[in-house]
mmCIF file of C-alpha atoms and ligand atoms in Angstrom:
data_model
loop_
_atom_site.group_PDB
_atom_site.id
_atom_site.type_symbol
_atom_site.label_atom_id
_atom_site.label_comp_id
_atom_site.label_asym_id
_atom_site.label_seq_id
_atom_site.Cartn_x
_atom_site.Cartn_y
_atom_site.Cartn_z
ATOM 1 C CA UNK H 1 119.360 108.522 119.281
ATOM 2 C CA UNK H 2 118.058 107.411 122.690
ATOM 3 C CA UNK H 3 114.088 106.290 122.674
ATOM 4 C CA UNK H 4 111.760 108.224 124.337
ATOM 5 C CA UNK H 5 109.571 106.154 126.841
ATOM 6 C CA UNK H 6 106.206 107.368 127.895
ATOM 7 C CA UNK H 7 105.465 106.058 131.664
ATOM 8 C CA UNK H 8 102.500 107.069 133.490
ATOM 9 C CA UNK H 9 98.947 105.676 135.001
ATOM 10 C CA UNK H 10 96.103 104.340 132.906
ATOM 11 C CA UNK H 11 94.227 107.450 130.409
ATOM 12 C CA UNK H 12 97.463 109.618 131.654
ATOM 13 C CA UNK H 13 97.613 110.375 127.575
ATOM 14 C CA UNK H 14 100.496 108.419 126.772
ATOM 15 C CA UNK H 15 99.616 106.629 123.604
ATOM 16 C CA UNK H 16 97.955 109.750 121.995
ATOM 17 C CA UNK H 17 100.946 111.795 122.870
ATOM 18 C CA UNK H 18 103.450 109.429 121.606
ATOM 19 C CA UNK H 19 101.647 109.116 118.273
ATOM 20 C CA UNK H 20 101.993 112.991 117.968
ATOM 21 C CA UNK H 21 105.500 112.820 119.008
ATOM 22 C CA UNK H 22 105.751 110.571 116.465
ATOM 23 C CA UNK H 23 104.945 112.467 113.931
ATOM 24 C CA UNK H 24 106.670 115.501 115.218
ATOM 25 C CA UNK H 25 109.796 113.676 115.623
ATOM 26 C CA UNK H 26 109.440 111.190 112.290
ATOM 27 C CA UNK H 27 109.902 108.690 114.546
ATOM 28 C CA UNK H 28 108.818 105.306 114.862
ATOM 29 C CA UNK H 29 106.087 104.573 117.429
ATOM 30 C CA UNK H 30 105.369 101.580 119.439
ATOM 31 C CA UNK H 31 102.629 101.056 121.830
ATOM 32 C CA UNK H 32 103.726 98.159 124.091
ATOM 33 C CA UNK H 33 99.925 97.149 124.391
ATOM 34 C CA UNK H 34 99.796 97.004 120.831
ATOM 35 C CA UNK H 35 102.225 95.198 120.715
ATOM 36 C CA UNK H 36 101.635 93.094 123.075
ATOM 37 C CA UNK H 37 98.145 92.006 121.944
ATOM 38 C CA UNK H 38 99.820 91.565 118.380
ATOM 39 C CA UNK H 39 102.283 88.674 119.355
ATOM 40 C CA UNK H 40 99.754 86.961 121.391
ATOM 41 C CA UNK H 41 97.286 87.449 119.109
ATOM 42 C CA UNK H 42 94.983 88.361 121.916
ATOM 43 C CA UNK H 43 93.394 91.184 123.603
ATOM 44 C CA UNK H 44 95.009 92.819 126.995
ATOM 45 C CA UNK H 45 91.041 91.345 128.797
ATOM 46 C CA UNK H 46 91.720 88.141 127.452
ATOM 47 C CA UNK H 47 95.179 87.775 128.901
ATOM 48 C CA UNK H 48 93.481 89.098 132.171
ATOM 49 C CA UNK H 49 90.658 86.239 131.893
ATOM 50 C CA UNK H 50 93.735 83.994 132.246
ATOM 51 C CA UNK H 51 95.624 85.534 135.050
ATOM 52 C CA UNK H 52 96.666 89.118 135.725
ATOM 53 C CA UNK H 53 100.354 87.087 135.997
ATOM 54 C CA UNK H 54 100.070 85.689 132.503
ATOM 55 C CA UNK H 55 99.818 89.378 130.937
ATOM 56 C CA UNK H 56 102.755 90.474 133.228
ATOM 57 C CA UNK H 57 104.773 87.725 132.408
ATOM 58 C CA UNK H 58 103.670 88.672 128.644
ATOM 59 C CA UNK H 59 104.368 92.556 129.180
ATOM 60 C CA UNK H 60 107.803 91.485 130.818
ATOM 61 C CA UNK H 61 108.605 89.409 127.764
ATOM 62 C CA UNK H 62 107.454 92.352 125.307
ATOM 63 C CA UNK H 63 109.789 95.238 127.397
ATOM 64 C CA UNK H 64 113.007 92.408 126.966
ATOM 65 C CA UNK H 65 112.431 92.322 122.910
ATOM 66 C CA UNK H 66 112.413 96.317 122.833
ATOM 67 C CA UNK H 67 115.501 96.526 124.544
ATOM 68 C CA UNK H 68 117.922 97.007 121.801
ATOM 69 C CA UNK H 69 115.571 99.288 119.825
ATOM 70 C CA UNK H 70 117.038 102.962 118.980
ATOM 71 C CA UNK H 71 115.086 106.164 118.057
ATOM 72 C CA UNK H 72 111.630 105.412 118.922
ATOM 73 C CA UNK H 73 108.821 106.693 120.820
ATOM 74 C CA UNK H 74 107.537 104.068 123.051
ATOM 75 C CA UNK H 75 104.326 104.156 124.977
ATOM 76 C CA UNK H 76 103.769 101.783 127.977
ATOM 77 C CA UNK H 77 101.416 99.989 130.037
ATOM 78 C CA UNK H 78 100.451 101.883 132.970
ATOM 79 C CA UNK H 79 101.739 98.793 135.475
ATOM 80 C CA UNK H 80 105.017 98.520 133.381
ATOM 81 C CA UNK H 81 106.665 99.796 136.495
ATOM 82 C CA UNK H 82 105.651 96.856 138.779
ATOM 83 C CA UNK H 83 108.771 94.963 137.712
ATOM 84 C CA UNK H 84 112.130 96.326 138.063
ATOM 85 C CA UNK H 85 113.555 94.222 134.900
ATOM 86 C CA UNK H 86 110.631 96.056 132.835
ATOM 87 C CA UNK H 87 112.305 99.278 133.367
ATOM 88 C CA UNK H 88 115.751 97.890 133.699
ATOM 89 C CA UNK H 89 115.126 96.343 129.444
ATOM 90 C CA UNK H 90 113.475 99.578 128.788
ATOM 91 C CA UNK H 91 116.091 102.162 130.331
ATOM 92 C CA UNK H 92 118.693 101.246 128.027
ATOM 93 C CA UNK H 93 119.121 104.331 125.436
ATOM 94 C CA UNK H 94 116.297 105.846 126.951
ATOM 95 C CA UNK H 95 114.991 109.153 128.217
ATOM 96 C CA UNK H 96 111.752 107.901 130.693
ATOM 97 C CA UNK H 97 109.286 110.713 130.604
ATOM 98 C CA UNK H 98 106.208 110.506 133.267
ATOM 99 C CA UNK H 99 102.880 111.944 132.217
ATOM 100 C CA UNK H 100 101.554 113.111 134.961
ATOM 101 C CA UNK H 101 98.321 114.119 134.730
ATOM 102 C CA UNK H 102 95.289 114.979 137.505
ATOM 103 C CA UNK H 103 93.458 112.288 138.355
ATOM 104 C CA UNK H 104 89.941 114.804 137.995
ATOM 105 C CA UNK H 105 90.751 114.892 134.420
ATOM 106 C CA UNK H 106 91.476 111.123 133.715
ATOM 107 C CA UNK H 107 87.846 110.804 135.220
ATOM 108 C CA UNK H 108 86.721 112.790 132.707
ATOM 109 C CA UNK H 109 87.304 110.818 129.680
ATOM 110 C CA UNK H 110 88.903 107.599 130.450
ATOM 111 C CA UNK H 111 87.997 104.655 128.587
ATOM 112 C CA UNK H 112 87.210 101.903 131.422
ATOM 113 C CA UNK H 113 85.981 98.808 128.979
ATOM 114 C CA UNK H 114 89.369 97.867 127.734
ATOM 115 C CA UNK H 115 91.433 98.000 131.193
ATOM 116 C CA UNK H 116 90.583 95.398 133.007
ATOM 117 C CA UNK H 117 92.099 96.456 136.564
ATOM 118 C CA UNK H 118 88.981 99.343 136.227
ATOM 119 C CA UNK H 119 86.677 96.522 136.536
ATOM 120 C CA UNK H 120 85.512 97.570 140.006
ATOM 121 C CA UNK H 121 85.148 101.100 139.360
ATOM 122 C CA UNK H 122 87.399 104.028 139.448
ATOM 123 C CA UNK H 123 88.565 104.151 143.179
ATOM 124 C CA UNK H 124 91.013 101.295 141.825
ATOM 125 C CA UNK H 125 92.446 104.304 139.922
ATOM 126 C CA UNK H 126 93.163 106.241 143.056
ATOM 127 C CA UNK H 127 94.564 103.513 144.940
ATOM 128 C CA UNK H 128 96.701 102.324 141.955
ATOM 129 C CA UNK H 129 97.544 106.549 141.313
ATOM 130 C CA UNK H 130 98.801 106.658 144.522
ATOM 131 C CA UNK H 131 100.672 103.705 145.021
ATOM 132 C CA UNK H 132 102.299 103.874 141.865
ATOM 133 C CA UNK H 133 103.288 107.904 141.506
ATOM 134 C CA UNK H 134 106.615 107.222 143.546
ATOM 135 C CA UNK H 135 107.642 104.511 141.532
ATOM 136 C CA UNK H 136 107.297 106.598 138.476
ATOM 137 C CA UNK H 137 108.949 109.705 139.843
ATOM 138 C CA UNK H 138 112.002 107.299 141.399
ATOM 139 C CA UNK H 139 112.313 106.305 137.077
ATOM 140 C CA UNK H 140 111.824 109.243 135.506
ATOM 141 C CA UNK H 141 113.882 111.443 134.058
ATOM 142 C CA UNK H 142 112.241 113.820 133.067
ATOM 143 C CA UNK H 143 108.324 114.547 134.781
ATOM 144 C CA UNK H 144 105.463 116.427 132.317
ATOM 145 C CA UNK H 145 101.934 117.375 133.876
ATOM 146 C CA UNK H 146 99.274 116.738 131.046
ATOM 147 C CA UNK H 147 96.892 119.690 131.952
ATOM 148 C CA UNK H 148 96.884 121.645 128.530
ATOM 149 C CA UNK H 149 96.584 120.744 125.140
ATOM 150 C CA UNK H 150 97.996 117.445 123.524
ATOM 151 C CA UNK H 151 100.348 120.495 121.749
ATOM 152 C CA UNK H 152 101.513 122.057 124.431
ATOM 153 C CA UNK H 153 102.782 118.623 126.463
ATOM 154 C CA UNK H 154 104.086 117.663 123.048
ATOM 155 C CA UNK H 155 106.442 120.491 122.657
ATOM 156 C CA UNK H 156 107.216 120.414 126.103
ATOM 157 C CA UNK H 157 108.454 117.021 125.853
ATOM 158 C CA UNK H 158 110.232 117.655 122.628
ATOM 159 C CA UNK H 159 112.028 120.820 124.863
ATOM 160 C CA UNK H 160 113.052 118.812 127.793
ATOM 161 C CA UNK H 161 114.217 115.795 126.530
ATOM 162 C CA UNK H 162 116.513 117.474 124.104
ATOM 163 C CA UNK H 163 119.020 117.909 127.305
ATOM 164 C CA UNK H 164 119.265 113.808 127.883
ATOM 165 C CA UNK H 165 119.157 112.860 123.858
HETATM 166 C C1 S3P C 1 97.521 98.493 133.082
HETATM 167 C C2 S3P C 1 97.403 99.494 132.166
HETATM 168 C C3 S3P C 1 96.961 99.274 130.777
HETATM 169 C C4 S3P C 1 97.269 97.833 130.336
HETATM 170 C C5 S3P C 1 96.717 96.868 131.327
HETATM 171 C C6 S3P C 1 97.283 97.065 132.734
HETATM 172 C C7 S3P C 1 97.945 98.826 134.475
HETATM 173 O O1 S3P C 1 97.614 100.173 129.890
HETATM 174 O O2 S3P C 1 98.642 97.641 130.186
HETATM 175 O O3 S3P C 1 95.311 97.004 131.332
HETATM 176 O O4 S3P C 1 98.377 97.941 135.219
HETATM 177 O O5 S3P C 1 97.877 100.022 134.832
HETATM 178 P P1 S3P C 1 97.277 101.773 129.822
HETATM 179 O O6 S3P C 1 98.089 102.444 130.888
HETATM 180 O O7 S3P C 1 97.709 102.164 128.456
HETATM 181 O O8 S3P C 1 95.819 101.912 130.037
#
């Protein structure tokens, strides 16, 4: 089956929804963070310290090894979509789902300490939001506002990706 991959900006709710879908699915779940900071055996700030290139060039490196996966749920970095080989590793056998959720409500509860593009505050958020929501619409396949309950966008992913699996 093809994997499902969760695109969206930063606190859009893609790792929490793709550990329900998960579940839901009995799929396995990988969080390309996670992952990330697992091989390098370093935190996503710590590659920053370095260089903001040396985590893309890391996060470009960690997209290529998922390329041949099959059946998973994978949840991305919200600038996976600054590099058209990303998306190009992590299109094949994939349905790309964008979270899409109102910036008021990332505001709400986002957790700024651990992204370290949020740094300056959370205009950066609005700048990157609007920069980046074309590129994730132009890779989508299928586009899910996150305005109700973890549940409901669950189930509504579960319905609409059903057409592309
Ligand atoms: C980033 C988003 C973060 C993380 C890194 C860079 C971005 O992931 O990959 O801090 O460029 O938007 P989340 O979207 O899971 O916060």
């Amino acid at each position: 089956m093809k994997n499902i991959v969760l695109i969206g900006i930063m606190g859009s709710g893609k790792t929490s929804i793709a550990k329900i879908l998960g579940e839901k699915l009995n799929r396995e779940v990988i969080d390309l963070d996670e992952y990330l900071e697992a091989k390098f055996q370093m935190t996503i700030p710590e590659m920053f310290e370095i260089s903001e290139k040396y985590f893309r060039d890391n996060e470009t490196l960690v997209c290529k090894d998922l390329q041949d996966k099959q059946d998973c749920i994978i949840s991305t970095g919200g600038g996976v979509i600054g590099r058209p080989e990303n998306m190009a590793a992590l299109s094949n056998n994939a349905t790309i789902v964008y979270i899409n959720r109102p910036l008021e409500l990332i505001m709400e509860d986002i957790e700024v300490s651990s992204r370290p593009l949020l740094k300056d505050g959370a205009d950066k958020l609005k700048q990157l939001f609007k920069q980046r929501h074309p590129i994730y619409l132009s890779y989508c396949d299928v586009e899910v506002i996150n305005d109700s309950s973890l549940d409901d966008i669950v189930n509504k992913i579960i319905k609409e990706t059903k057409t592309h699996s």
